[in-house]
Coordinates of C-alpha atoms in Angstrom, one line a residue:
X7 CA 0.0 0.0 0.0
X8 CA 1.6 3.4 -1.0
X9 CA 2.3 5.9 1.7
X10 CA 1.6 9.7 1.4
X11 CA 4.5 12.1 2.0
X12 CA 1.8 14.8 2.5
X13 CA 0.9 13.1 5.8
X14 CA 4.5 13.6 7.0
X15 CA 4.9 17.2 5.7
X16 CA 1.6 18.1 7.4
X17 CA 2.9 16.6 10.6
X18 CA 6.2 18.5 10.3
X19 CA 4.5 21.8 9.9
X20 CA 2.4 21.2 12.9
X21 CA 4.8 19.4 15.3
X22 CA 8.4 19.7 14.3
X23 CA 9.0 23.1 15.9
X24 CA 8.3 21.6 19.3
X25 CA 11.3 19.2 19.1
X26 CA 14.0 20.3 21.6
X27 CA 16.9 18.4 20.0
X28 CA 17.8 16.6 16.8
X29 CA 17.3 13.3 18.5
X30 CA 13.8 14.3 19.6
X31 CA 13.0 15.1 16.0
X32 CA 14.6 11.9 14.7
X33 CA 12.6 9.7 17.0
X34 CA 9.3 11.5 16.3
X35 CA 9.8 11.5 12.6
X36 CA 10.7 7.8 12.6
X37 CA 7.5 6.9 14.5
X38 CA 5.5 9.0 12.0
X39 CA 7.1 7.2 9.0
X40 CA 6.2 3.9 10.6
X41 CA 2.6 5.0 11.2
X42 CA 2.3 6.2 7.6
X43 CA 3.5 2.7 6.4
X44 CA 6.6 4.2 4.7
X45 CA 9.0 1.4 3.9
X46 CA 11.7 2.6 6.3
X47 CA 13.5 0.3 8.7
X48 CA 16.2 2.8 9.8
X49 CA 16.3 6.6 9.8
X50 CA 19.5 8.5 10.6
X51 CA 20.5 12.1 10.7
X52 CA 24.1 13.3 10.9
X53 CA 25.1 16.9 11.3
X54 CA 28.4 18.8 11.5
X55 CA 28.7 21.2 14.4
X56 CA 30.7 24.3 15.2
X57 CA 31.5 23.0 18.6
X58 CA 35.0 23.5 20.2
X59 CA 35.0 19.9 21.4
X60 CA 32.8 18.0 19.0
X61 CA 32.9 17.7 15.2
X62 CA 29.5 16.1 14.5
X63 CA 26.4 14.6 16.1
X64 CA 24.4 11.6 14.8
X65 CA 21.0 10.3 15.8
X66 CA 19.3 7.1 14.8
X67 CA 15.8 5.5 14.9
X68 CA 15.1 1.9 13.9
X69 CA 11.6 0.5 13.4
X70 CA 12.3 -2.7 15.4
X71 CA 14.4 -1.3 18.2
X72 CA 13.4 2.4 18.5
X73 CA 15.9 5.0 19.7
X74 CA 19.7 4.4 19.5
X75 CA 22.3 6.3 21.6
X76 CA 23.2 9.7 20.2
X77 CA 26.7 9.6 18.7
X78 CA 29.0 12.6 19.3
X79 CA 32.2 12.6 17.3
X80 CA 35.2 14.6 18.4
X81 CA 37.5 16.5 16.0
X82 CA 39.6 14.4 13.7
X83 CA 36.5 12.7 12.3
X84 CA 37.6 13.1 8.7
X85 CA 40.5 10.7 9.2
X86 CA 38.5 7.8 10.7
X87 CA 37.5 4.8 8.7
X88 CA 33.8 5.1 9.7
X89 CA 33.6 8.5 8.1
X90 CA 36.3 8.8 5.4
X91 CA 34.9 7.7 2.1
X92 CA 31.4 7.0 3.6
X93 CA 28.1 7.9 2.0
X94 CA 27.8 10.6 4.6
X95 CA 31.0 12.2 3.3
X96 CA 29.9 11.8 -0.3
X97 CA 26.6 13.6 0.3
X98 CA 28.1 16.3 2.5
X99 CA 30.7 17.2 -0.1
X100 CA 28.6 16.8 -3.3
X101 CA 25.3 18.1 -1.7
X102 CA 23.6 15.5 -3.9
X103 CA 21.7 12.3 -3.0
X104 CA 23.4 8.9 -2.9
X105 CA 21.6 5.6 -3.4
X106 CA 22.9 2.0 -3.1
X107 CA 21.3 -1.3 -3.7
X108 CA 22.6 -3.3 -0.7
X109 CA 22.1 -6.6 -2.4
X110 CA 24.6 -5.6 -5.0
X111 CA 27.6 -4.6 -2.9
X112 CA 31.2 -5.0 -4.0
X113 CA 34.0 -5.7 -1.5
X114 CA 35.3 -2.1 -1.9
X115 CA 32.0 -0.5 -0.9
X116 CA 32.2 1.3 2.4
X117 CA 31.9 -0.7 5.6
X118 CA 28.8 1.1 6.7
X119 CA 26.9 -0.4 3.7
X120 CA 28.1 -3.9 4.4
X121 CA 27.0 -3.5 8.1
X122 CA 23.5 -2.5 7.0
X123 CA 23.2 -5.4 4.6
X124 CA 24.4 -7.8 7.3
X125 CA 21.4 -6.5 9.4
X126 CA 18.9 -7.2 6.7
X127 CA 19.0 -4.0 4.8
X128 CA 18.1 -4.1 1.1
X129 CA 18.3 -0.5 -0.1
X130 CA 20.0 2.7 1.2
X131 CA 19.3 6.3 0.4
X132 CA 21.2 9.3 1.7
X133 CA 20.3 12.9 0.8
X134 CA 21.3 16.3 1.9
X135 CA 19.4 18.6 4.2
X136 CA 20.5 22.0 3.0
X137 CA 20.9 25.0 5.3
X138 CA 21.1 28.7 4.3
X139 CA 24.8 29.0 5.1
X140 CA 25.7 26.0 2.8
X141 CA 26.2 23.7 5.8
X142 CA 24.7 20.3 5.1
X143 CA 23.1 17.8 7.4
X144 CA 22.5 14.3 6.0
X145 CA 19.4 12.2 6.2
X146 CA 19.8 8.5 5.5
X147 CA 17.0 5.9 5.1
X148 CA 17.4 2.1 4.9
X149 CA 14.7 -0.4 4.0
X150 CA 14.4 -4.2 4.5
X151 CA 11.8 -4.6 1.8
X152 CA 12.9 -7.1 -0.8
X153 CA 12.2 -4.7 -3.7
X154 CA 14.0 -1.8 -2.1
X155 CA 12.7 1.8 -2.5
X156 CA 10.5 2.8 -5.4
X157 CA 10.8 6.1 -7.3
X158 CA 7.7 7.5 -5.5
X159 CA 9.5 6.6 -2.1
X160 CA 12.6 8.5 -3.1
X161 CA 10.5 11.5 -4.3
X162 CA 8.7 11.5 -1.0
X163 CA 11.9 11.4 1.0
X164 CA 13.2 14.4 -1.1
X165 CA 10.1 16.4 -0.2
X166 CA 10.4 15.5 3.5
X167 CA 14.1 16.6 3.5
X168 CA 13.2 20.0 2.0
X169 CA 10.5 20.5 4.6
X170 CA 12.9 19.5 7.4
X171 CA 15.7 21.8 6.6
X172 CA 14.5 25.0 8.4
X173 CA 13.6 23.0 11.5
X174 CA 16.9 21.2 11.7
X175 CA 18.8 24.4 11.1
X176 CA 17.1 26.0 14.1
X177 CA 18.0 23.0 16.2
X178 CA 21.6 23.3 14.9
X179 CA 21.9 26.9 15.9
X180 CA 20.2 26.3 19.2
X181 CA 22.6 23.4 19.9
X182 CA 25.6 25.6 18.8
X183 CA 24.7 28.5 21.1
X184 CA 24.2 26.1 24.1
X185 CA 27.4 24.1 23.3
X186 CA 29.6 27.1 22.9
X187 CA 28.2 28.8 26.0
X188 CA 28.8 25.7 28.1
X189 CA 32.3 25.1 26.7
X190 CA 33.4 28.7 27.5
X191 CA 31.2 29.6 30.5
X192 CA 30.3 26.3 32.3
X193 CA 26.9 24.6 32.3
X194 CA 25.2 26.6 35.1
X195 CA 26.5 30.0 34.0
X196 CA 25.7 29.2 30.3
X197 CA 22.1 28.5 31.4
X198 CA 21.9 31.9 33.0
X199 CA 23.3 33.7 30.0
X200 CA 21.0 31.8 27.6
X201 CA 18.0 32.7 29.9
X202 CA 18.7 36.4 29.2
X203 CA 20.9 37.4 32.1
X204 CA 23.3 39.2 29.7
X205 CA 23.1 42.9 30.8
X206 CA 26.3 44.5 32.0
X207 CA 26.1 45.0 35.7
X208 CA 23.5 42.1 36.2
X209 CA 25.1 40.6 39.3
X210 CA 23.8 38.6 42.2
X211 CA 25.3 38.2 45.7
X212 CA 25.6 34.5 46.4
X213 CA 27.3 32.4 49.1
X214 CA 29.9 30.0 47.7
X215 CA 33.1 28.2 48.4
X216 CA 35.9 29.5 46.1
X217 CA 38.7 27.4 44.7
X218 CA 41.6 28.9 42.9
X219 CA 44.5 26.8 41.5
X220 CA 47.7 27.7 39.8
X221 CA 50.3 25.6 38.0
X222 CA 53.7 25.6 39.6
X223 CA 56.8 26.3 37.5
X224 CA 54.9 27.4 34.4
X225 CA 57.6 30.0 33.4
X226 CA 60.3 27.3 33.7
X227 CA 58.2 24.8 31.8
X228 CA 57.9 27.2 28.9
X229 CA 61.7 27.7 28.9
X230 CA 62.6 24.0 29.1
X231 CA 59.9 22.5 26.9
X232 CA 58.6 23.2 23.4
X233 CA 55.2 24.9 23.1
X234 CA 53.3 21.8 22.3
X235 CA 54.6 20.0 25.4
X236 CA 53.9 23.0 27.7
X237 CA 50.4 23.3 26.3
X238 CA 49.8 19.6 26.8
X239 CA 50.8 19.9 30.5
X240 CA 48.5 22.8 30.9
X241 CA 45.6 20.9 29.3
X242 CA 46.2 17.9 31.6
X243 CA 46.0 20.3 34.6
X244 CA 42.8 21.8 33.3
X245 CA 41.3 18.4 32.6
X246 CA 42.1 17.2 36.1
X247 CA 40.6 20.3 37.7
X248 CA 37.5 20.2 35.5
X249 CA 36.8 16.5 36.3
X250 CA 37.2 16.9 40.0
X251 CA 35.3 20.2 40.3
X252 CA 32.3 19.1 38.3
X253 CA 32.2 15.7 40.2
X254 CA 31.5 17.8 43.3
X255 CA 28.8 20.0 41.6
X256 CA 31.2 22.9 41.3
X257 CA 31.8 25.0 38.2
X258 CA 34.9 26.3 36.6
X259 CA 34.2 29.9 35.7
X260 CA 37.4 30.6 33.9
X261 CA 40.9 29.4 32.9
X262 CA 43.2 32.3 33.6
X263 CA 46.4 31.7 31.8
X264 CA 47.8 28.8 33.9
X265 CA 45.2 29.1 36.7
X266 CA 41.7 28.0 37.4
X267 CA 38.8 29.8 39.2
X268 CA 35.9 27.7 40.4
X269 CA 33.0 28.1 42.7
X270 CA 30.8 25.7 44.7
X271 CA 27.5 27.5 45.4
X272 CA 26.4 27.1 49.0
X273 CA 22.8 26.2 48.2
X274 CA 22.8 23.6 51.0
X275 CA 24.9 25.8 53.3
X276 CA 28.5 26.9 53.6
X277 CA 29.7 23.7 55.3
X278 CA 28.4 21.6 52.4
X279 CA 30.0 23.9 49.9
X280 CA 33.4 23.8 51.6
X281 CA 33.2 20.0 52.0
X282 CA 32.6 19.7 48.3
X283 CA 35.4 22.1 47.4
X284 CA 37.9 20.3 49.7
X285 CA 37.0 16.9 48.2
X286 CA 37.5 18.3 44.7
X287 CA 40.9 19.8 45.8
X288 CA 42.1 16.6 47.4
X289 CA 41.0 14.5 44.4
X290 CA 42.8 17.0 42.0
X291 CA 45.9 17.1 44.2
X292 CA 46.2 13.3 44.0
X293 CA 47.1 13.7 40.3
X294 CA 50.2 15.8 41.0
X295 CA 53.5 14.5 39.6
X296 CA 57.1 15.8 39.2
X297 CA 55.9 17.5 36.0
X298 CA 52.4 18.4 37.0
X299 CA 52.5 20.5 40.1
X300 CA 50.0 23.0 41.3
X301 CA 48.6 24.7 44.4
X302 CA 45.0 25.1 45.5
X303 CA 43.5 27.9 47.7
X304 CA 40.1 27.6 49.3
X305 CA 37.8 30.2 50.9
X306 CA 34.1 30.7 51.5
X307 CA 31.9 33.7 51.7
X308 CA 29.7 36.1 49.7
X309 CA 30.7 36.9 46.1
X310 CA 29.4 39.1 43.4
X311 CA 28.3 36.7 40.6
X312 CA 27.3 38.0 37.2
X313 CA 28.2 40.2 34.1
X314 CA 30.9 42.8 34.2
X315 CA 32.9 44.4 31.5
X316 CA 33.1 47.2 28.9
X317 CA 30.2 48.3 26.7
X318 CA 31.2 45.8 24.0
X319 CA 33.0 43.0 25.8
X320 CA 31.5 41.2 28.8
X321 CA 32.7 38.6 31.2
X322 CA 30.6 36.4 33.5
X323 CA 32.6 35.9 36.7
X324 CA 32.8 36.2 40.5
X325 CA 34.3 39.1 42.3
X326 CA 34.8 40.4 45.9
X327 CA 37.0 40.1 48.9
X328 CA 36.4 36.4 49.3
X329 CA 37.7 35.7 45.8
X330 CA 40.8 38.0 46.4
X331 CA 41.5 36.1 49.7
X332 CA 41.4 32.7 48.0
X333 CA 43.9 34.0 45.4
X334 CA 46.3 35.3 48.1
X335 CA 46.1 32.1 50.0
X336 CA 46.8 30.0 46.9
X337 CA 49.9 32.0 46.3
X338 CA 51.3 30.7 49.6
X339 CA 51.2 27.0 48.5
X340 CA 54.7 27.1 47.0
X341 CA 56.2 29.0 50.0
X342 CA 54.7 26.6 52.5
X343 CA 55.1 23.5 50.4
X344 CA 51.4 22.7 51.1
X345 CA 49.4 21.6 48.0
X346 CA 46.1 22.8 49.6
X347 CA 45.6 25.8 51.8
X348 CA 42.4 27.4 53.2
X349 CA 41.2 30.4 55.0
X350 CA 40.1 30.5 58.6
X351 CA 36.5 30.8 57.5
X352 CA 36.8 27.6 55.4
X353 CA 38.9 25.7 57.9
X354 CA 36.3 26.4 60.6
X355 CA 33.9 24.3 58.6
X356 CA 36.2 21.3 58.1
X357 CA 36.6 18.6 60.8
X358 CA 40.4 18.2 60.7
X359 CA 42.8 21.0 59.8
X360 CA 46.1 22.3 61.1
X361 CA 47.3 25.9 61.2
X362 CA 50.2 26.4 58.8
X363 CA 50.9 30.0 60.0
X364 CA 49.8 33.6 60.1
X365 CA 50.7 35.6 57.0
X366 CA 50.6 39.2 55.9
X367 CA 48.6 39.3 52.7
X368 CA 48.4 42.1 50.2
X369 CA 45.4 44.2 50.7
X370 CA 44.6 43.0 54.2
X371 CA 45.2 45.2 57.2
X372 CA 46.3 42.3 59.6
X373 CA 47.8 38.9 59.4
X374 CA 45.6 36.0 58.1
X375 CA 45.7 32.6 59.7
X376 CA 46.1 29.9 57.0
X377 CA 45.3 26.2 57.3
X378 CA 45.9 22.9 55.6
X379 CA 43.7 19.8 55.8
X380 CA 45.0 17.2 58.2
X381 CA 45.1 13.5 57.1
X382 CA 42.6 11.2 58.6
X383 CA 44.0 9.0 61.5
X384 CA 45.1 5.5 60.6

C-alpha cells in the first residue's frame, strides 16, 4: 500500500517546531514514518557542528528497536574509517543524493553499507538537508523490503528533507549556542546567559566556596619544553581540575592563563560547599607528579556573581574580597610546600585541619591565619 508524503509534511509543519533536540525530531519522525507505512527500517541524521570539542552529532531510529544512543564525534572525524569515504562524506561534499542497492555490494563498498546489509537492509538512500549557510546535514534511510525503495518513495523522502531543513537548522543553531556557551562559561553559567541574564552589571550576591588553583613552575616549563609539550601539560591540569570540580557539583568559571577559578554554590549551606570544594581539591591534588605541580587555595563567603565588562565586551565571573583572599592564600602554596591551603572561614567548617601559620597578605590590614587539611588518622 503506497504511503503519502503529504501526511508527513503536514505533521512536520504542525509538530516539528516543538522538538527540543535533533534526537527528539529523529525519534518522532521515525514513528510517523512507521505510522504512515513508509518502507523505512532505519532513519538516521548526521550533522556537523561548530563546537569547540565536537565535530559532529548523529541520531538514529530503527523500526524494530526504536531509539539508538546519540553519537557525538570529536574533532579528527575526517581521518577515521567510519567517516572517510562513507556515503555521509559523499553527500556532504557533493550536496547531492546517494543511493545504493545493498544486495549488489562490491568488496570495496564502504563498511557502513556492508554492516547495514548484514542487518537485513536491502536498499539505502542518503540525501542532503541544505541550510542557508551552505552547511549540510545528511538524512539516510534504509529499508528491508525485498524490492527496495521505489521512485515514489525517493521523491517522498526528497520532499520531507526539503521541509525538514529549516527545523533542523534552528536546532543546529540552538545546539551551537548552548554548546559554545557551556564550553566557555560552564553549564550553570551558560544557562543563566541563555536565559537572558546578559546585561552588563547584572550581578547577584551569592554564598559560595571559592577554589583557585595555579600551575607551579609554568615559566620554567615554557623555557625547558617546546610549546606543544607545555600546552599539553596545561591541558592535563585543566582536565584534572574540570573533572574533580564538576564531580562535586562545582563549576569552573574561567581558565586564567595557567590558573583556574571555580565556585561551589552554597545552596545547601557553607559547610556543604566547603566540603565539596575540599573533596575536589584533594582529588585533584592526588594527580600531582614531578611534572604536573599546582597549588590550591580555598575560601568561603559572599561573592558578586554576574556580568561585568566594557560596553562591547562582557565577562561572567565572580568578584569580591572572598575571591581575592582565595587567590592570596593559593599564592602561599609554593612558599609553605602545602598543595592545599584554606582560610580560617573555610577551615572552621572542616573537621580536621592544622594551622600552617599567620601571614601578611596584600590588601589585608592584619595577618591572616592559613590552614591545611589534616590527614585522617590510621
